[in-house]
Amino acid sequence: CTSIVAEDEKGNLFHARNLDFGLFMGWDIKNKSWIITEKLKPLVVNLDFRRNNQTVFKSTNFAGYVGMLTGIKPRTFTLTMNERFSLDGGYIGILEWIFGKRDGIWMSFLTRSVLENANSYEEAKTLLAQTKLLAPAYFILGGNQTGQGCIITRSRLLSIDVFDINLKLGRWFVLETNYDHWKEPLFLDDRRTPAIKCMNQTTQSNISLKTLYDVLSTKPVLNKLTAYTTLMQVSEGTLESYIRDCPNPCMPW
Amino acid sequence: QFIPPYTEDCRTDMYPPKGPTFKGAVSWYTVDLDLPPGKRWAAVISDKKAELVSMVQAIKDLANALVPSGRLIELVDVSLPLMANTLPQPFGEEIKGISAVSGVPLGEVVLFNIFYEVFTV
């Protein structure tokens, strides 16, 4: 996955993501594609969660999946989740759950609960940073005021790091793939460097949903695992999603 | 670049989405949180039933390729339905509702819903 929160020169916040999923789950030699990724694409839906006939939040989901990986609480915050691979991974949390130790929360259930119940960027940030989880994760959160954008790096138990937009330091965007931002990505899977290069080339004065789509359309940020691209603008409450394809030649991840 | 990692110059003018990297638009559905959890996903799943069944079948094919005896899927079908009862509300009931509308066995819907956690290793 690749998630980006960026602030333009007028203080508008944009949040966009590529959802990549299906690594090592069956390679279709004939079509040069991942079997599960291709099966997931027709399941992509946009959802408008309503209570008392009013929108509470919106999300891009796979039909049949009740947790949230991508969502927006209009005029309040935007949220995406990226996988964080670790030996202390989710399977340990699941085993603990099976054996009755149930003090952690499933990560996609937490994101849904935050989208449903949190009423501010700060409240969402606190919940995402402090709630005990079953699996490690990256939460990418955007707000509706200048400087409100961050990557929360989580282990199952702790918030390891919170990396914020900082305009004073010239950091007008934060960008997360599937590696801790203070470490080098795996050399075989470096989507971060090309994505950052394209963001810097775009410049803060030209950032928009349109140019974020350009960044997320550049290989290898776009790759064979990419199921969809979502673009969100918190101030307008907009969420738009597109099913993607990566024509050959294209990286498998 | 025609050798891996197939990097390219930063794309421009890709929006509005079109061309070979755009596979289609995404449909909108409403999920009514005032409905009982078991009924919230009925409209979505009714529309996407065939696609859900096909995706779950692909997972089963992969599992059966790994464990040809079929014991892995047997385990999913026997054990994971029990997990649905332990999931926090409203998620457990929503998952049961999805299984009922789609006809996909409960354990297999639970498996799909915990996929992301499982694959963090």
Coordinates of C-alpha atoms in Angstrom, one line a residue:
Chain A
C1 CA 0.0 0.0 0.0
T2 CA 0.9 3.6 -0.4
S3 CA -0.8 6.3 1.6
I4 CA -0.2 10.1 1.5
V5 CA -1.6 13.0 3.4
A6 CA -0.6 16.4 1.9
E7 CA -1.3 20.0 2.7
D8 CA -1.5 22.7 0.0
E9 CA -0.4 26.3 0.4
K10 CA -3.9 27.3 1.4
G11 CA -4.1 24.8 4.2
N12 CA -6.4 22.3 2.4
L13 CA -5.6 18.7 3.4
F14 CA -5.7 15.9 0.8
H15 CA -5.5 12.2 1.6
A16 CA -4.9 9.5 -1.0
R17 CA -4.0 5.8 -1.1
N18 CA -3.3 2.8 -3.2
L19 CA -4.6 -0.4 -1.7
D20 CA -2.2 -3.2 -2.5
F21 CA -3.1 -6.7 -1.3
G22 CA -2.7 -10.4 -2.3
L23 CA 1.1 -10.9 -2.2
F24 CA 2.1 -14.5 -2.7
M25 CA -1.6 -15.6 -2.9
G26 CA -1.4 -17.3 -6.2
W27 CA 0.3 -16.0 -9.4
D28 CA -1.6 -16.3 -12.6
I29 CA 1.2 -17.1 -15.1
K30 CA -1.0 -16.5 -18.2
N31 CA -2.3 -13.1 -17.2
K32 CA 0.7 -12.1 -15.1
S33 CA -1.4 -11.1 -12.1
W34 CA -2.1 -12.1 -8.5
I35 CA -5.2 -14.3 -8.3
I36 CA -6.6 -12.9 -5.1
T37 CA -5.9 -9.3 -6.1
E38 CA -7.9 -9.8 -9.3
K39 CA -10.7 -11.5 -7.4
L40 CA -10.9 -8.6 -4.9
K41 CA -11.2 -5.9 -7.6
P42 CA -14.9 -6.6 -8.4
L43 CA -15.6 -6.5 -4.7
V44 CA -14.5 -2.9 -4.2
V45 CA -17.4 -0.7 -3.1
N46 CA -17.9 2.8 -1.8
L47 CA -20.0 2.9 1.3
D48 CA -22.0 5.7 2.9
F49 CA -22.6 4.8 6.6
R50 CA -25.7 6.7 7.7
R51 CA -27.5 7.1 11.0
N52 CA -30.8 9.0 11.3
N53 CA -30.6 9.5 7.6
Q54 CA -27.3 11.5 7.9
T55 CA -23.8 10.5 6.8
V56 CA -21.6 9.5 9.7
F57 CA -18.6 8.4 7.6
K58 CA -17.8 7.1 4.2
S59 CA -15.4 4.4 3.2
T60 CA -13.9 2.3 0.4
N61 CA -14.3 -1.4 1.2
F62 CA -14.4 -4.9 -0.1
A63 CA -17.9 -6.2 0.0
G64 CA -18.1 -8.8 2.8
Y65 CA -15.4 -7.1 4.8
V66 CA -16.9 -5.3 7.8
G67 CA -13.7 -3.5 9.0
M68 CA -12.3 -0.4 7.5
L69 CA -9.1 0.2 5.6
T70 CA -9.9 3.6 4.0
G71 CA -12.4 6.2 5.2
I72 CA -13.4 9.8 5.8
K73 CA -15.4 11.5 8.4
P74 CA -16.5 14.5 6.4
R75 CA -15.0 17.8 7.6
T76 CA -13.4 16.1 10.5
F77 CA -10.7 13.6 9.5
T78 CA -9.5 11.0 6.9
L79 CA -8.0 7.7 7.8
T80 CA -6.2 4.8 6.0
M81 CA -4.4 1.8 7.3
N82 CA -1.3 0.1 5.8
E83 CA 0.0 -3.3 6.7
R84 CA 3.1 -3.4 8.9
F85 CA 4.9 -6.7 8.6
S86 CA 6.5 -8.2 11.7
L87 CA 7.4 -11.5 13.2
D88 CA 5.3 -10.4 16.1
G89 CA 2.5 -10.3 13.6
G90 CA -1.3 -10.7 13.7
Y91 CA -1.2 -14.5 13.9
I92 CA 0.0 -14.2 17.5
G93 CA -2.8 -11.9 18.4
I94 CA -5.3 -14.3 16.7
L95 CA -3.9 -17.2 18.7
E96 CA -4.1 -15.2 21.9
W97 CA -7.7 -14.4 20.9
I98 CA -8.5 -18.0 20.3
F99 CA -7.1 -19.0 23.7
G100 CA -9.2 -16.4 25.5
K101 CA -6.9 -13.4 25.9
R102 CA -9.1 -10.8 24.3
D103 CA -7.8 -7.4 25.6
G104 CA -6.7 -6.3 22.1
I105 CA -8.8 -5.1 19.3
W106 CA -8.8 -6.2 15.6
M107 CA -7.2 -3.4 13.7
S108 CA -9.8 -3.0 11.0
F109 CA -12.5 -3.0 13.6
L110 CA -10.6 -0.2 15.5
T111 CA -10.5 2.0 12.3
R112 CA -14.2 1.5 11.8
S113 CA -14.9 2.3 15.4
V114 CA -12.8 5.4 15.2
L115 CA -14.5 6.6 12.0
E116 CA -17.9 6.0 13.7
N117 CA -17.2 7.4 17.1
A118 CA -14.3 9.9 17.1
N119 CA -15.4 13.5 16.7
S120 CA -12.0 15.2 16.1
Y121 CA -8.6 14.6 14.6
E122 CA -7.0 14.6 18.1
E123 CA -9.5 12.1 19.5
A124 CA -8.9 9.8 16.5
K125 CA -5.1 10.2 16.9
T126 CA -5.3 9.3 20.6
L127 CA -7.5 6.2 20.0
L128 CA -5.3 4.9 17.1
A129 CA -2.1 5.5 19.1
Q130 CA -3.1 4.1 22.4
T131 CA -5.6 1.2 21.8
K132 CA -4.1 -2.3 22.2
L133 CA -4.2 -4.2 18.9
L134 CA -4.1 -7.8 17.6
A135 CA -1.6 -6.9 14.8
P136 CA 1.0 -4.3 14.0
A137 CA -0.1 -1.5 11.6
Y138 CA 0.5 1.9 10.2
F139 CA -2.4 4.4 10.6
I140 CA -2.3 7.4 8.3
L141 CA -4.5 10.1 9.6
G142 CA -5.4 13.5 8.1
G143 CA -7.4 16.3 9.7
N144 CA -9.1 19.4 8.6
Q145 CA -6.8 22.1 9.9
T146 CA -3.3 23.1 9.0
G147 CA -0.6 20.7 10.2
Q148 CA -3.1 17.9 10.8
G149 CA -1.6 14.9 9.1
C150 CA 0.4 12.0 10.6
I151 CA 1.7 8.4 10.4
I152 CA 1.2 6.4 13.5
T153 CA 3.5 3.4 13.6
R154 CA 2.0 0.7 15.8
S155 CA 3.2 -2.5 17.3
R156 CA 0.5 -4.7 18.8
L157 CA 0.9 -3.0 22.2
L158 CA 2.5 0.4 21.7
S159 CA 2.6 3.4 19.5
I160 CA 6.2 3.3 18.3
D161 CA 6.3 6.6 16.5
V162 CA 4.1 9.5 15.4
F163 CA 5.4 11.4 12.4
D164 CA 3.5 14.6 11.7
I165 CA 3.3 17.1 8.9
N166 CA 5.5 20.0 9.9
L167 CA 5.4 23.0 7.7
K168 CA 8.1 24.9 9.6
L169 CA 10.4 22.0 8.7
G170 CA 9.2 22.1 5.1
R171 CA 7.4 18.8 5.6
W172 CA 4.1 19.5 3.7
F173 CA 3.3 15.8 3.2
V174 CA 3.7 12.5 5.0
L175 CA 3.9 9.3 3.0
E176 CA 3.8 5.7 4.1
T177 CA 4.3 2.4 2.2
N178 CA 4.9 -0.7 4.3
Y179 CA 8.1 0.1 6.1
D180 CA 9.0 2.2 9.2
H181 CA 9.7 5.7 7.9
W182 CA 13.0 6.0 9.8
K183 CA 14.4 2.8 8.1
E184 CA 15.3 2.1 4.5
P185 CA 12.7 0.1 2.7
L186 CA 13.6 -3.4 1.3
F187 CA 15.6 -2.7 -1.8
L188 CA 13.3 -5.0 -3.8
D189 CA 10.2 -3.1 -2.7
D190 CA 11.1 0.6 -2.7
R191 CA 7.9 2.4 -3.6
R192 CA 8.7 5.2 -1.1
T193 CA 11.6 6.8 -3.1
P194 CA 9.7 7.1 -6.4
A195 CA 6.6 8.3 -4.6
I196 CA 8.5 11.0 -2.6
K197 CA 10.3 12.0 -5.8
C198 CA 7.0 12.5 -7.6
M199 CA 5.6 14.5 -4.6
N200 CA 8.6 16.8 -4.6
Q201 CA 8.4 17.2 -8.3
T202 CA 4.7 18.1 -8.0
T203 CA 5.4 20.8 -5.4
Q204 CA 3.1 22.0 -2.6
S205 CA 1.7 24.7 -4.8
N206 CA 0.3 22.2 -7.3
I207 CA -0.9 19.5 -4.9
S208 CA -4.5 18.4 -5.5
L209 CA -6.5 15.2 -5.8
K210 CA -5.7 15.3 -9.5
T211 CA -1.9 15.4 -9.0
L212 CA -2.1 12.8 -6.1
Y213 CA -3.7 10.5 -8.6
D214 CA -0.7 11.1 -10.9
V215 CA 1.7 10.1 -8.1
L216 CA -0.3 7.0 -7.3
S217 CA -0.4 6.1 -11.0
T218 CA 3.4 6.0 -11.4
K219 CA 5.1 2.6 -11.4
P220 CA 6.1 1.0 -9.1
V221 CA 3.8 3.0 -6.7
L222 CA 1.2 1.4 -9.0
N223 CA 2.0 -2.3 -9.2
K224 CA 0.4 -5.7 -9.7
L225 CA -1.0 -5.8 -6.2
T226 CA -2.9 -2.5 -6.5
A227 CA -6.6 -3.1 -6.3
Y228 CA -7.9 0.4 -6.0
T229 CA -6.9 4.1 -5.6
T230 CA -8.9 6.4 -3.3
L231 CA -8.8 10.2 -3.2
M232 CA -10.2 12.1 -0.3
Q233 CA -10.6 15.8 0.5
V234 CA -11.7 16.3 4.1
S235 CA -13.0 19.9 3.8
E236 CA -15.4 18.9 1.0
G237 CA -16.2 15.5 2.5
T238 CA -15.4 13.9 -0.8
L239 CA -14.2 10.3 -1.4
E240 CA -13.7 8.9 -4.8
S241 CA -12.2 5.5 -5.8
Y242 CA -11.0 3.8 -8.9
I243 CA -10.2 0.2 -9.7
R244 CA -6.7 0.0 -11.0
D245 CA -4.7 -2.2 -13.4
C246 CA -0.9 -2.2 -14.0
P247 CA -0.1 -3.0 -17.6
N248 CA 3.1 -4.9 -18.3
P249 CA 5.9 -4.4 -17.7
C250 CA 5.0 -3.9 -14.0
M251 CA 6.4 -4.9 -10.7
P252 CA 4.6 -7.8 -9.0
W253 CA 4.6 -5.7 -5.7
Chain B
Q1 CA 12.6 1.1 -17.6
F2 CA 12.1 -2.4 -19.1
I3 CA 13.9 -4.3 -16.4
P4 CA 12.7 -4.6 -12.8
P5 CA 11.7 -2.5 -10.9
Y6 CA 10.1 -1.0 -14.0
T7 CA 10.2 2.6 -12.7
E8 CA 9.1 5.4 -14.9
D9 CA 9.0 9.2 -15.0
C10 CA 6.4 10.7 -12.7
R11 CA 3.0 10.5 -14.5
T12 CA 1.0 13.6 -15.3
D13 CA -2.5 14.2 -16.7
M14 CA -3.8 10.8 -15.6
Y15 CA -6.9 12.4 -14.0
P16 CA -9.7 12.0 -14.8
P17 CA -9.0 8.3 -14.7
K18 CA -8.8 6.6 -18.2
G19 CA -6.6 4.4 -20.2
P20 CA -5.0 1.0 -19.4
T21 CA -4.3 1.8 -15.7
F22 CA -8.0 2.4 -15.0
K23 CA -10.1 -0.7 -14.7
G24 CA -13.4 0.8 -13.7
A25 CA -15.4 3.1 -11.4
V26 CA -16.7 2.0 -8.0
S27 CA -20.4 1.8 -7.1
W28 CA -21.9 3.5 -4.0
Y29 CA -24.0 1.8 -1.4
T30 CA -25.6 2.9 1.8
V31 CA -25.1 1.1 5.1
D32 CA -27.9 2.0 7.5
L33 CA -26.5 2.0 11.0
D34 CA -30.0 2.2 12.4
L35 CA -30.7 -1.3 11.1
P36 CA -29.9 -4.4 13.2
P37 CA -26.3 -5.5 12.5
G38 CA -27.4 -8.7 10.7
K39 CA -29.3 -6.7 8.1
R40 CA -27.0 -3.8 7.4
W41 CA -25.0 -5.4 4.6
A42 CA -27.9 -7.1 2.8
A43 CA -28.1 -4.7 -0.2
V44 CA -24.3 -4.8 -0.8
I45 CA -24.0 -8.5 -0.5
S46 CA -27.1 -9.2 -2.7
D47 CA -25.4 -7.3 -5.5
K48 CA -21.9 -8.7 -4.9
K49 CA -22.8 -12.3 -4.0
A50 CA -21.4 -13.9 -7.1
E51 CA -18.1 -12.0 -6.8
L52 CA -17.8 -12.8 -3.1
V53 CA -18.4 -16.5 -3.7
S54 CA -15.8 -16.5 -6.5
M55 CA -13.2 -14.8 -4.3
V56 CA -13.8 -17.2 -1.4
Q57 CA -13.5 -20.1 -3.8
A58 CA -10.2 -18.8 -5.0
I59 CA -8.9 -18.7 -1.4
K60 CA -10.2 -22.3 -0.9
D61 CA -8.4 -23.4 -4.1
L62 CA -5.2 -21.9 -2.8
A63 CA -5.7 -23.5 0.6
N64 CA -6.4 -26.9 -1.0
A65 CA -3.3 -26.5 -3.2
L66 CA -1.3 -26.1 0.0
V67 CA -3.0 -28.9 1.9
P68 CA -4.5 -31.2 -0.7
S69 CA -6.4 -33.3 1.8
G70 CA -8.9 -30.4 2.3
R71 CA -8.2 -30.5 6.0
L72 CA -7.3 -26.8 6.1
I73 CA -10.7 -25.7 4.8
E74 CA -12.4 -28.2 7.0
L75 CA -10.7 -26.6 9.9
V76 CA -11.9 -23.1 8.8
D77 CA -15.4 -24.4 8.4
V78 CA -15.5 -26.1 11.8
S79 CA -13.4 -23.7 14.0
L80 CA -13.9 -20.2 12.7
P81 CA -17.7 -20.1 13.1
L82 CA -17.0 -20.4 16.8
M83 CA -14.8 -17.3 16.6
A84 CA -17.7 -15.3 15.1
N85 CA -19.4 -15.5 18.5
T86 CA -16.3 -14.0 20.3
L87 CA -16.0 -11.0 18.0
P88 CA -17.1 -7.7 19.5
Q89 CA -20.5 -6.3 18.5
P90 CA -21.7 -5.3 16.0
F91 CA -19.0 -7.0 13.9
G92 CA -19.9 -10.6 14.8
E93 CA -23.5 -10.1 14.0
E94 CA -22.7 -8.3 10.7
I95 CA -20.5 -11.2 9.6
K96 CA -23.2 -13.7 10.4
G97 CA -25.6 -11.5 8.3
I98 CA -23.2 -11.5 5.4
S99 CA -22.9 -15.3 5.6
A100 CA -26.7 -15.7 5.7
V101 CA -27.3 -13.4 2.6
S102 CA -24.4 -14.7 0.5
G103 CA -24.7 -18.4 1.4
V104 CA -20.9 -18.5 2.0
P105 CA -20.1 -20.6 5.1
L106 CA -19.7 -18.5 8.2
G107 CA -16.1 -19.7 8.8
E108 CA -15.1 -18.6 5.4
V109 CA -16.6 -15.1 5.9
V110 CA -14.7 -14.9 9.2
L111 CA -11.5 -15.9 7.5
F112 CA -11.9 -13.1 4.9
N113 CA -12.5 -10.6 7.7
I114 CA -9.3 -11.6 9.5
F115 CA -7.1 -11.8 6.4
Y116 CA -5.4 -8.5 7.0
E117 CA -4.4 -9.5 10.5
V118 CA -3.2 -12.9 9.4
F119 CA -1.0 -11.6 6.6
T120 CA 1.0 -9.1 8.7
V121 CA 3.7 -11.8 9.1

